[in-house]
Tab-separated table of C-alpha atoms (C1' of nucleotides) in Angstrom:
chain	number	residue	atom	x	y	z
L	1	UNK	CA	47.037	32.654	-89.862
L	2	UNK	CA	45.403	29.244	-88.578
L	3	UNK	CA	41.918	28.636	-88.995
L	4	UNK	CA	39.117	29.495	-86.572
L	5	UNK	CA	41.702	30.263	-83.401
L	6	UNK	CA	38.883	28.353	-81.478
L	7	UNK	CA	37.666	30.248	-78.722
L	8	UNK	CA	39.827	28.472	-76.354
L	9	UNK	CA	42.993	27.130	-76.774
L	10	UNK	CA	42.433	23.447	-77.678
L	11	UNK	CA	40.402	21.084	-75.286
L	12	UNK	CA	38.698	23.228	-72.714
L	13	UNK	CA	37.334	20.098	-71.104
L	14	UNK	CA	40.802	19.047	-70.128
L	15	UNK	CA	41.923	22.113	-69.592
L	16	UNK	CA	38.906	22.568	-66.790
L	17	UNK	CA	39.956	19.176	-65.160
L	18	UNK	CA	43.700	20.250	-64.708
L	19	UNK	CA	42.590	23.666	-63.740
L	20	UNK	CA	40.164	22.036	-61.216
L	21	UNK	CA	42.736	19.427	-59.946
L	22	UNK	CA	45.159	22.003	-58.906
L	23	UNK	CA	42.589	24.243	-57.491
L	24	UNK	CA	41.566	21.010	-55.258
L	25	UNK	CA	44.893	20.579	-53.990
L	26	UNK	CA	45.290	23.879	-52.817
L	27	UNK	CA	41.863	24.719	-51.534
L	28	UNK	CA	40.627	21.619	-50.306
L	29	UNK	CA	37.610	19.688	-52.153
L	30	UNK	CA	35.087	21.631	-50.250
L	31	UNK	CA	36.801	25.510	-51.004
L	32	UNK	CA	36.136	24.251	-54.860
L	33	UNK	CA	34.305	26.714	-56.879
L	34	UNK	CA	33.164	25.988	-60.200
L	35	UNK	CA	33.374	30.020	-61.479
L	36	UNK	CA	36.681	29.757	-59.807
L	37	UNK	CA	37.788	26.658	-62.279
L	38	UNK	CA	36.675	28.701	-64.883
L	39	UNK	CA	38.129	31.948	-64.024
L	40	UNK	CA	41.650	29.715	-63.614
L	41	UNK	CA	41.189	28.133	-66.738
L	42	UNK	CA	40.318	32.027	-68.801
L	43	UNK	CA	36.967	31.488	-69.935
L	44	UNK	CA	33.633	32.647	-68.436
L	45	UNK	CA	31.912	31.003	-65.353
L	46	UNK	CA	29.430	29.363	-67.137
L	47	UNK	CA	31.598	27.881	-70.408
L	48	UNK	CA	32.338	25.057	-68.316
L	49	UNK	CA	28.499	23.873	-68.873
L	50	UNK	CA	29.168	23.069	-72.274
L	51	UNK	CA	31.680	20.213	-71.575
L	52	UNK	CA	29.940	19.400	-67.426
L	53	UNK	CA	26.483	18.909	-66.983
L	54	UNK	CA	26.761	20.689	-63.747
L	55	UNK	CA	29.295	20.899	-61.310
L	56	UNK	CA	29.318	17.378	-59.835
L	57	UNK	CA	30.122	15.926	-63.590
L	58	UNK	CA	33.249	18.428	-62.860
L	59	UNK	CA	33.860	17.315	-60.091
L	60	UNK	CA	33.715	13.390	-61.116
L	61	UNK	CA	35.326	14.192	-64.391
L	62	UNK	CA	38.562	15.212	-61.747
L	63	UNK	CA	38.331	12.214	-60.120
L	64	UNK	CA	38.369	10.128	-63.000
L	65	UNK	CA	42.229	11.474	-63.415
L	66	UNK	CA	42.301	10.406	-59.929
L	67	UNK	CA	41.076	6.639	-60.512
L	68	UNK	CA	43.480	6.470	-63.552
L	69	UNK	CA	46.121	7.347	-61.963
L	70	UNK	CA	46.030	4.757	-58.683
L	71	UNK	CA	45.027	1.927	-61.191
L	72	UNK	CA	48.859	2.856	-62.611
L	73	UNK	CA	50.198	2.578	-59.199
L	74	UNK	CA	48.894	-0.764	-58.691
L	75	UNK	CA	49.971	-1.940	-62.037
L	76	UNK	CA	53.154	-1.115	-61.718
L	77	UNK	CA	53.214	-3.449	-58.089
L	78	UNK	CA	51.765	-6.340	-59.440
L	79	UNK	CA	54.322	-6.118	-62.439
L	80	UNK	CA	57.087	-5.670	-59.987
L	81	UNK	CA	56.407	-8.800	-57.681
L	82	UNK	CA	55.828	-11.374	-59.866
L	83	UNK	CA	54.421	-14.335	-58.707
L	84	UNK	CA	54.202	-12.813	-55.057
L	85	UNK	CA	51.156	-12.639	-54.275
L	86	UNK	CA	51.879	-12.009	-50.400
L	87	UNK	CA	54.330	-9.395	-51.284
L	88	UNK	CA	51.448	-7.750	-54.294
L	89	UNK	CA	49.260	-7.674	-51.389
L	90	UNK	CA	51.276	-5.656	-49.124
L	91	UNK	CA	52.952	-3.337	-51.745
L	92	UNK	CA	49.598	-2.575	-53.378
L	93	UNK	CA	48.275	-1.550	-49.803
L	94	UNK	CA	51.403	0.561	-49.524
L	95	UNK	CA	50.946	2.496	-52.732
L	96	UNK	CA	47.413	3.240	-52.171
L	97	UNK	CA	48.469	4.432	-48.582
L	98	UNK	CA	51.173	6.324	-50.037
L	99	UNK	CA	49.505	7.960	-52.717
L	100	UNK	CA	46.385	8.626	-50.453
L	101	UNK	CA	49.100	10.795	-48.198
L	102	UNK	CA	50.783	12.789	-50.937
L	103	UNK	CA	47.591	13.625	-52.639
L	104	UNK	CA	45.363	14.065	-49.475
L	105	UNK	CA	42.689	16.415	-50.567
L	106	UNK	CA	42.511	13.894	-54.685
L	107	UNK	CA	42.031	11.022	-51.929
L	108	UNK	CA	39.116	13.110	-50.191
L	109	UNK	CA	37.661	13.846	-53.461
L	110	UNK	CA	37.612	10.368	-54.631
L	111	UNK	CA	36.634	8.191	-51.479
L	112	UNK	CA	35.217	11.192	-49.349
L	113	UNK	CA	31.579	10.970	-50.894
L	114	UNK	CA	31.233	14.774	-51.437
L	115	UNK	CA	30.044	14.413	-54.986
L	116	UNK	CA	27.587	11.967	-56.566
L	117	UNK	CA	27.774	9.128	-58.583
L	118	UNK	CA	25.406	9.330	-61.169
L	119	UNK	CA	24.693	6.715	-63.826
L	120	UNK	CA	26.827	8.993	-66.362
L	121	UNK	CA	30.034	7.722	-64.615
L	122	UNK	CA	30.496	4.696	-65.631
L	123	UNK	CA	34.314	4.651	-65.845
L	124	UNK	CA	34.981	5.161	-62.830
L	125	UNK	CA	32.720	2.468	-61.158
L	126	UNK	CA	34.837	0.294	-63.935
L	127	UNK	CA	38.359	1.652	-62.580
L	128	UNK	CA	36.974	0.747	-59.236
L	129	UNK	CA	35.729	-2.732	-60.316
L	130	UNK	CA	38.761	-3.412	-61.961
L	131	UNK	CA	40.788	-2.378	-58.747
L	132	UNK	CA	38.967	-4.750	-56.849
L	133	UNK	CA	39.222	-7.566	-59.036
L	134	UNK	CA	43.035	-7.241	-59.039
L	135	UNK	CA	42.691	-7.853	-55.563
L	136	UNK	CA	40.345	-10.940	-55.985
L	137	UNK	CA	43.420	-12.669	-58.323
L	138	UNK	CA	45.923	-11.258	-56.325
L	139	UNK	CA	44.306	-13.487	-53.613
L	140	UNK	CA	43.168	-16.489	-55.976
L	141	UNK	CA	46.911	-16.984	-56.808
L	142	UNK	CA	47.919	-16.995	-53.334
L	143	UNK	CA	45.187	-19.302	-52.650
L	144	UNK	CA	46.864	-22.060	-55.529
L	145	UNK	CA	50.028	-21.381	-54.593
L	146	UNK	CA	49.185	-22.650	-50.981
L	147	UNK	CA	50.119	-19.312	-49.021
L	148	UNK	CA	46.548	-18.081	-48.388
L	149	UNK	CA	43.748	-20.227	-46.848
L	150	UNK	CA	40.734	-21.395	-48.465
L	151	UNK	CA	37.436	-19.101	-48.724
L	152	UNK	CA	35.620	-17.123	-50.562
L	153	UNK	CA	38.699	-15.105	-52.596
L	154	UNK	CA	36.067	-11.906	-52.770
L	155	UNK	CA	35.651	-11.836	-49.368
L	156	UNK	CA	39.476	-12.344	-47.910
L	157	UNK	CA	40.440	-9.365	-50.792
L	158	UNK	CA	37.578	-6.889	-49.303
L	159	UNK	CA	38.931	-7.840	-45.986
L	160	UNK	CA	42.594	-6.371	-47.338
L	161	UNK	CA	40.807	-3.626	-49.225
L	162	UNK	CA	38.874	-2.436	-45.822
L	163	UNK	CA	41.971	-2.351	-43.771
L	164	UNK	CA	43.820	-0.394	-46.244
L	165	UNK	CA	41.470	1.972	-47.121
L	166	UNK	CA	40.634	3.111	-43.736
L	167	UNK	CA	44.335	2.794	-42.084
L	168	UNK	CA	44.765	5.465	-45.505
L	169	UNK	CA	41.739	7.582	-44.183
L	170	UNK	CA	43.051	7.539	-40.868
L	171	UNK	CA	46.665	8.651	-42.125
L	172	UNK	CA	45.114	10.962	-45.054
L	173	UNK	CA	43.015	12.859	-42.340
L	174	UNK	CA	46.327	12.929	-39.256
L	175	UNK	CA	44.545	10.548	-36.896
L	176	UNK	CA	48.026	8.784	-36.893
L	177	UNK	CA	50.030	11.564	-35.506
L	178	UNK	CA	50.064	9.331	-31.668
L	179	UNK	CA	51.881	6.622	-33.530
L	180	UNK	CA	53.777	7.543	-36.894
L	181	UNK	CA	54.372	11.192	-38.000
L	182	UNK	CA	56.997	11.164	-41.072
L	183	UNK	CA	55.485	9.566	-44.261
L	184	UNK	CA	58.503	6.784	-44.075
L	185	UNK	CA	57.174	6.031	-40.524
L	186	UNK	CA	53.434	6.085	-41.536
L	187	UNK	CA	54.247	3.533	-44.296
L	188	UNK	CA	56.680	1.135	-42.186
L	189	UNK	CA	53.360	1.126	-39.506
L	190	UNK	CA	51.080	0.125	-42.739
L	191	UNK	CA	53.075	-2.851	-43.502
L	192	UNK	CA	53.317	-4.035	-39.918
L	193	UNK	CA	49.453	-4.048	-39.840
L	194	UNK	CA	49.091	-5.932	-43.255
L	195	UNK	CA	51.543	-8.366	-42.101
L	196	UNK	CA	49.050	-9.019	-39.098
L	197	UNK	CA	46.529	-9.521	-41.458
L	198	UNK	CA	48.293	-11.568	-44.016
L	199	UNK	CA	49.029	-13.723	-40.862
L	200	UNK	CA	45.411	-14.612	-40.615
L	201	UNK	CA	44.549	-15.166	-44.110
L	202	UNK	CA	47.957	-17.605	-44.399
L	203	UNK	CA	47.141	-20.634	-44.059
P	1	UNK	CA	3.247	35.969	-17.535
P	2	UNK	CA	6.750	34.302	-17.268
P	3	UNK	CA	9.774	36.366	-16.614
P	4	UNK	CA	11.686	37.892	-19.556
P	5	UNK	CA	10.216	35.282	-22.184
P	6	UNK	CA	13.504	34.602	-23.908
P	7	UNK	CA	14.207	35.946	-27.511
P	8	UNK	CA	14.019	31.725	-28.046
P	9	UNK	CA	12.912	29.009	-26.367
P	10	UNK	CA	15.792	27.916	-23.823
P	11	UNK	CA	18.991	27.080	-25.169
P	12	UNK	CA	19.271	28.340	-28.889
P	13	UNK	CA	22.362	26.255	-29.095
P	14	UNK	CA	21.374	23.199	-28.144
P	15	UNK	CA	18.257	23.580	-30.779
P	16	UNK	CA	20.542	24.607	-33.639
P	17	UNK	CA	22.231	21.369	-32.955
P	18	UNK	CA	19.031	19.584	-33.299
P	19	UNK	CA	18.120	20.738	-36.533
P	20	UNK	CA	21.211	20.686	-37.967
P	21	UNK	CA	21.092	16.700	-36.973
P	22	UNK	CA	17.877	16.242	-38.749
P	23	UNK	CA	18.765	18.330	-41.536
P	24	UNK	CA	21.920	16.475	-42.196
P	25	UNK	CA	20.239	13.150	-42.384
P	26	UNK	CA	17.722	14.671	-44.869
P	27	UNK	CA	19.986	17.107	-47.082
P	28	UNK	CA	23.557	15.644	-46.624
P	29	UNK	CA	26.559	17.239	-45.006
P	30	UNK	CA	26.791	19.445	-48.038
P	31	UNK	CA	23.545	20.161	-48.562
P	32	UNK	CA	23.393	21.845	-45.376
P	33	UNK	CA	23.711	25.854	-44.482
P	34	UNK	CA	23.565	28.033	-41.477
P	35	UNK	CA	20.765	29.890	-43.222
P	36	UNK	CA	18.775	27.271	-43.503
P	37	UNK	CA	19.165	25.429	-39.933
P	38	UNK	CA	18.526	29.060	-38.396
P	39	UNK	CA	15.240	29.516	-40.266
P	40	UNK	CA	14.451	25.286	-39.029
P	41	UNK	CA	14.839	26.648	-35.745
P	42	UNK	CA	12.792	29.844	-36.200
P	43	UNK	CA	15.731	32.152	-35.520
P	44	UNK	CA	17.268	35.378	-37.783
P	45	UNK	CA	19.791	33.649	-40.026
P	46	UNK	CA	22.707	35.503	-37.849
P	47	UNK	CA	21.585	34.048	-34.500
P	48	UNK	CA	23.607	31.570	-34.330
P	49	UNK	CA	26.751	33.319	-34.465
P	50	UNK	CA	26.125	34.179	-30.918
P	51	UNK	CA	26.589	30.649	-30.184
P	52	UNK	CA	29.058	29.392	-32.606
P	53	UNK	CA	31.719	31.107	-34.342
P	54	UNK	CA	30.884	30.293	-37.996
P	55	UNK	CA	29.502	27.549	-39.766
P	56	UNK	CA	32.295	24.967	-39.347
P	57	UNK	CA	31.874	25.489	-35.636
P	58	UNK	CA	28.170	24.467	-35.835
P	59	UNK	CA	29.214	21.175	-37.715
P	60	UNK	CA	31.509	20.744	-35.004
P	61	UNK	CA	28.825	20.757	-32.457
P	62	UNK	CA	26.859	18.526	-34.871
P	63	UNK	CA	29.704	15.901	-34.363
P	64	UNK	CA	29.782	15.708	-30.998
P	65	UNK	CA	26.915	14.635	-30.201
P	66	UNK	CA	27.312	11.956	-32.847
P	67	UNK	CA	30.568	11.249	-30.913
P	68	UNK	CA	28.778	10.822	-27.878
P	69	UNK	CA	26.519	8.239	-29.429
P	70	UNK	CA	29.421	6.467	-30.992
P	71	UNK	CA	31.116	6.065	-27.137
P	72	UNK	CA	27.909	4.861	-25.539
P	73	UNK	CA	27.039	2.215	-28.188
P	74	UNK	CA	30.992	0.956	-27.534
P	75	UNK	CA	30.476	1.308	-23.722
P	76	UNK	CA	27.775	-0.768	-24.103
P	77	UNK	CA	29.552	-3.589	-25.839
P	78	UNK	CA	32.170	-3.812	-23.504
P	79	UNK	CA	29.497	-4.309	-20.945
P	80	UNK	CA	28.010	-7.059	-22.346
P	81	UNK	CA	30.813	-8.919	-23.315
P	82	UNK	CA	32.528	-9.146	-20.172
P	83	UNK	CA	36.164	-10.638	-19.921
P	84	UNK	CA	35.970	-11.940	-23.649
P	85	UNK	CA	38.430	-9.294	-25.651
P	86	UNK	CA	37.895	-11.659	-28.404
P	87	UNK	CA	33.887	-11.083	-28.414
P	88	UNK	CA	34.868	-7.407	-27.265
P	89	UNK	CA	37.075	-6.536	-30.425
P	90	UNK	CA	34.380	-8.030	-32.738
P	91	UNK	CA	31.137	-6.877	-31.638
P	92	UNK	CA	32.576	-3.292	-31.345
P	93	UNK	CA	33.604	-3.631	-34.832
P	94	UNK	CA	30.121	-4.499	-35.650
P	95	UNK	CA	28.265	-1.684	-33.318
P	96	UNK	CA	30.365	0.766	-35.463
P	97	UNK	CA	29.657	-0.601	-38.650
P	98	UNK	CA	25.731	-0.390	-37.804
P	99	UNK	CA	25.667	2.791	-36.850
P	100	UNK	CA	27.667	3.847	-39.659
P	101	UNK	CA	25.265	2.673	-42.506
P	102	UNK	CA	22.221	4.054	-40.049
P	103	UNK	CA	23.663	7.277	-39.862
P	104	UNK	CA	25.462	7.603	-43.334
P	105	UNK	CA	25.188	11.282	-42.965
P	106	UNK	CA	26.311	11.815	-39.741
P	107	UNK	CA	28.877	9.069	-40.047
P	108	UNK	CA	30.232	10.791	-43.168
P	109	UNK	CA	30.243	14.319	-41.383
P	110	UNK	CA	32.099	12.308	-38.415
P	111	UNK	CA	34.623	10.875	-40.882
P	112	UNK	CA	34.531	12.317	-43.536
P	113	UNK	CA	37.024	15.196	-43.385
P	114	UNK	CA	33.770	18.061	-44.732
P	115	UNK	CA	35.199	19.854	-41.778
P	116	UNK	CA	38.247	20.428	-39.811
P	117	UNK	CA	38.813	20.242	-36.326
P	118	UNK	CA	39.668	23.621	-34.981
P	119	UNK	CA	41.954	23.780	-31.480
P	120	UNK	CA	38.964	24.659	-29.747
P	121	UNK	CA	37.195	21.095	-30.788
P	122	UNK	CA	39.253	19.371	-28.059
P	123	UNK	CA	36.117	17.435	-26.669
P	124	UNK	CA	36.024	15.829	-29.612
P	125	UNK	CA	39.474	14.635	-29.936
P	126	UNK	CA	39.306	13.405	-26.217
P	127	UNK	CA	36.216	11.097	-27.394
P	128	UNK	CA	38.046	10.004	-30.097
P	129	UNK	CA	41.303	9.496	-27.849
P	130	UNK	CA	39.502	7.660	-25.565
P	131	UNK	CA	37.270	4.795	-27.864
P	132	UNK	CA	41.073	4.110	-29.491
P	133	UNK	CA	42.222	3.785	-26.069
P	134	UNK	CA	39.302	1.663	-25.234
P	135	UNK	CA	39.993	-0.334	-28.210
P	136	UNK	CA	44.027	-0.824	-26.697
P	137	UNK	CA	42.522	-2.034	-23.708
P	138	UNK	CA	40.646	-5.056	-24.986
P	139	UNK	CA	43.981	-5.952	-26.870
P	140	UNK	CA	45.975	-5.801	-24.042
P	141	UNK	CA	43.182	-7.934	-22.145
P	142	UNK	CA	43.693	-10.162	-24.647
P	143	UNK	CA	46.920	-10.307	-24.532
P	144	UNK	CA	47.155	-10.960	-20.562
P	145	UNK	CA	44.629	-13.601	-20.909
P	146	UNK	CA	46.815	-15.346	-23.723
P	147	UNK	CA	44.248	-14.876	-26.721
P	148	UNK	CA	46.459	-11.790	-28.487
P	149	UNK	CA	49.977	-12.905	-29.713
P	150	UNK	CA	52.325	-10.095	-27.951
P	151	UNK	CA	53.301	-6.692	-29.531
P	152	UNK	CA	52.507	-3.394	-29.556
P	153	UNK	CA	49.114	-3.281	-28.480
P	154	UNK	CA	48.250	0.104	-30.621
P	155	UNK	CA	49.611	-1.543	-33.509
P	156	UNK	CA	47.125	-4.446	-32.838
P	157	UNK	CA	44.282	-2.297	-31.834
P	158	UNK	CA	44.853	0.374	-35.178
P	159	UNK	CA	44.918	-2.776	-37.418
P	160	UNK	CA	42.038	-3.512	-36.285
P	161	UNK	CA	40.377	0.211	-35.626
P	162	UNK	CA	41.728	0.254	-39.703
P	163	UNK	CA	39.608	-2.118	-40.723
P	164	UNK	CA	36.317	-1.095	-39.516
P	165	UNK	CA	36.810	1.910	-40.374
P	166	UNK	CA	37.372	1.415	-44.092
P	167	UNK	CA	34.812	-1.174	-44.055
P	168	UNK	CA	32.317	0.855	-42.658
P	169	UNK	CA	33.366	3.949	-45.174
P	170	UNK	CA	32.619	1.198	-47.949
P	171	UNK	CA	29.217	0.283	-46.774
P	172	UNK	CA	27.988	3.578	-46.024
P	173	UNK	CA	29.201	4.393	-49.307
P	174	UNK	CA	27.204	1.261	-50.745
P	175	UNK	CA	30.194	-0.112	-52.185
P	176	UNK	CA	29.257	-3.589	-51.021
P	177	UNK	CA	26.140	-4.068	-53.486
P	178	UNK	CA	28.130	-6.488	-54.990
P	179	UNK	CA	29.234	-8.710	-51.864
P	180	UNK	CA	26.062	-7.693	-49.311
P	181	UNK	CA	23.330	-5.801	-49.889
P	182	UNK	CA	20.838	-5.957	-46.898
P	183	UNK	CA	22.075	-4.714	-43.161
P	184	UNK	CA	21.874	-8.147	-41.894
P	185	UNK	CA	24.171	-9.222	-44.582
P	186	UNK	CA	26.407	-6.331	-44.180
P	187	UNK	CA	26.804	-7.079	-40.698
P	188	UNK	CA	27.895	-10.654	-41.290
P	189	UNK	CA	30.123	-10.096	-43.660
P	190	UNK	CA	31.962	-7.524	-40.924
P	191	UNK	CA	31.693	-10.615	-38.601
P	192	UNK	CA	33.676	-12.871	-41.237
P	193	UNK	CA	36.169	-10.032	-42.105
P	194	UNK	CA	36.826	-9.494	-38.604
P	195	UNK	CA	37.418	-13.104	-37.618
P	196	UNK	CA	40.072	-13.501	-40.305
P	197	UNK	CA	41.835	-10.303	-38.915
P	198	UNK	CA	41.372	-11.908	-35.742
P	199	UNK	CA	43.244	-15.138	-36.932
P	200	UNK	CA	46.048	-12.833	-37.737
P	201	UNK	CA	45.783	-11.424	-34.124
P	202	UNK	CA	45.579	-14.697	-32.324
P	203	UNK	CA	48.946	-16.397	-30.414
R	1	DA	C1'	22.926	39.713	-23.433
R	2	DC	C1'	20.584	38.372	-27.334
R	3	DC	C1'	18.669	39.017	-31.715
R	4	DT	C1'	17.652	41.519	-36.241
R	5	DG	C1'	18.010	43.591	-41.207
R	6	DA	C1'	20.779	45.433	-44.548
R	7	DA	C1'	24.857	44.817	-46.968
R	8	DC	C1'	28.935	42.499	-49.186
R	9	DA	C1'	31.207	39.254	-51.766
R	10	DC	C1'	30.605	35.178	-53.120
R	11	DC	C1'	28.058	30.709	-54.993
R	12	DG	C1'	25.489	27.226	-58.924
R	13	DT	C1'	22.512	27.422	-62.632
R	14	DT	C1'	19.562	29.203	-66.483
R	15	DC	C1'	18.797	31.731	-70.615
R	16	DA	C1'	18.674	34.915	-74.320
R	17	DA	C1'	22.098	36.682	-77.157
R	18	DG	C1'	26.360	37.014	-79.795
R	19	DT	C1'	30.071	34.983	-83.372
X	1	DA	C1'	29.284	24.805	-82.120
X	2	DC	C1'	31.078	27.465	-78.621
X	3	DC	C1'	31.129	31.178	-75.542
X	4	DT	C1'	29.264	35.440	-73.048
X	5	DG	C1'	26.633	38.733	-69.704
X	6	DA	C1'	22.727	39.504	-67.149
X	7	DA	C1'	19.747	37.562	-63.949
X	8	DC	C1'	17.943	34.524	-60.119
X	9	DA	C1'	17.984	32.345	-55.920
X	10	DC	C1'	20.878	31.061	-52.955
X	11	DC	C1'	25.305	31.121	-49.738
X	12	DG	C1'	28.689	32.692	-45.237
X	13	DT	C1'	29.946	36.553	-42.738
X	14	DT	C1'	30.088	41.363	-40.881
X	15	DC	C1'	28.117	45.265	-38.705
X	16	DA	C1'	25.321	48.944	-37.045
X	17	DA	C1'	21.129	48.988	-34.754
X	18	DG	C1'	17.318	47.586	-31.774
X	19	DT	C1'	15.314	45.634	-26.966
DNA sequence: ACCTGAACACCGTTCAAGT
DNA sequence: ACCTGAACACCGTTCAAGT
């Protein structure tokens, strides 16, 4: 016999996320149900307040898998093009397209503003920082090594950051279907785009 | 004494609409329910399925009248920027971006994927259809008049439509409070993004 | 035709109670 | 500490019934 068999099987906090990030992908973020999560997960519909202050902490706690996850992605593209910063900027954009299209209703969750911030979230306003400022070097090293022009490095990477996060909204939500419909063909269109924006931050 | 008075004043539709407008701005798109707009508009809470099949219908109707907006604000641009695509492409970007952070709510009900567009919302694609089309005009203006390098002038005009759009999704979202935090400042920073996509653009 | 009230199967959240 | 069941005030939707 082990000790107290816990009345659920290890971490039910983690358990409630995975539960909950499944359930998202199939239902869509707003066909969500927080009994629902818990009924998934074995335990009664209101055991998940012991580990969520209500359902929006649920809901962020999700996302934070979310943010961790596409900070990964990115990592893995800088590490790949080293000392590229033309080609970082264009791959990055292409794995945060891609990912946004293979995990369209996680994308919703986390840029779709259906739940709150609240103050309690801090990580994930730092996984978002952090993002960003990946961009900024990203751009700052171009910037030395004489491939982008001169300016304010903060504003030429939101400038890359706005163009890829709405071409991924556009493709995340089908507004593309005119112009690309296979995934291969959506992504091929992204990097034409950031190509025509690359050509006006070269200098 | 007027004829039959009418179970409600006039058109019950059009005044579900209403509220629902108002009651978006104040509650948020998910803060809203059928129940609630019906009793704003002095109706049982199952009136308004005689005008609108369920509650993701009524959000439709929402939308398009925030649809309509968004095409006469754009109309108006082109009007006052006559024969200058350059102007044209910019100050569209910025009429979008306004009314996005002065209409988070609607913009986010607009955009934000909270509902999905049935077959019978084809209005709604046709606006939609028609502002990107307006939007490959100006390029291809642009192009004739030897401002636009030559391409694909929906590749052009969705780079651009891209950008906006995530830019506007960012400030509505107040992810800017780092970079901009008034409108004014908002706005200009749009202006500076846009130009350097426009350097990108330019022959 | 247009609207209502009761009813059903769900919600999120709170709270006293159990181990 | 961790979980439960009953309860409350909401939902969206359906349906028989009223004028």
């Amino acid at each position: 016999m082990t000790k107290t068999p816990a009345y659920h099987h290890g971490n039910l906090r983690q358990a409630l996320i995975e539960a909950g990030a499944q359930l998202i992908e199939i239902k869509g973020v707003s066909g969500i149900s927080l009994r629902e999560v818990a009924k998934q997960t074995g335990v009664s519909h209101t055991a998940p307040y012991r580990h969520f202050k209500d359902k929006n902490a649920l809901l962020a706690g999700i996302t934070e898998v979310g943010f961790a996850q596409l900070a990964g992605s990115l990592q893995q593209v800088m590490i790949e093009n080293p000392n590229a910063p033309k080609d970082q900027l264009i791959e990055a954009g292409v794995a945060y397209i891609s990912r946004a299209i293979q995990n369209k209703q996680m994308h919703n969750l986390m840029f779709g503003g259906a739940w709150k911030l609240s103050n309690d979230e801090e990580l994930i306003k730092q996984t978002s920082d952090a993002a960003f400022n990946g961009l900024v070097q990203i751009v700052k090293n171009g910037q030395q090594a004489g491939v982008f022009k001169k300016g304010d490095a903060r504003v030429l990477a939101l400038t890359a950051w706005s163009l890829v996060h709405g071409y991924a909204m556009l493709a995340s939500t089908s507004q593309l279907s005119h112009l690309a419909a296979s995934e291969d063909s959506i992504l091929e269109l992204a990097r034409t785009a950031e190509v025509h924006l690359i050509e006006g931050l070269e200098k």
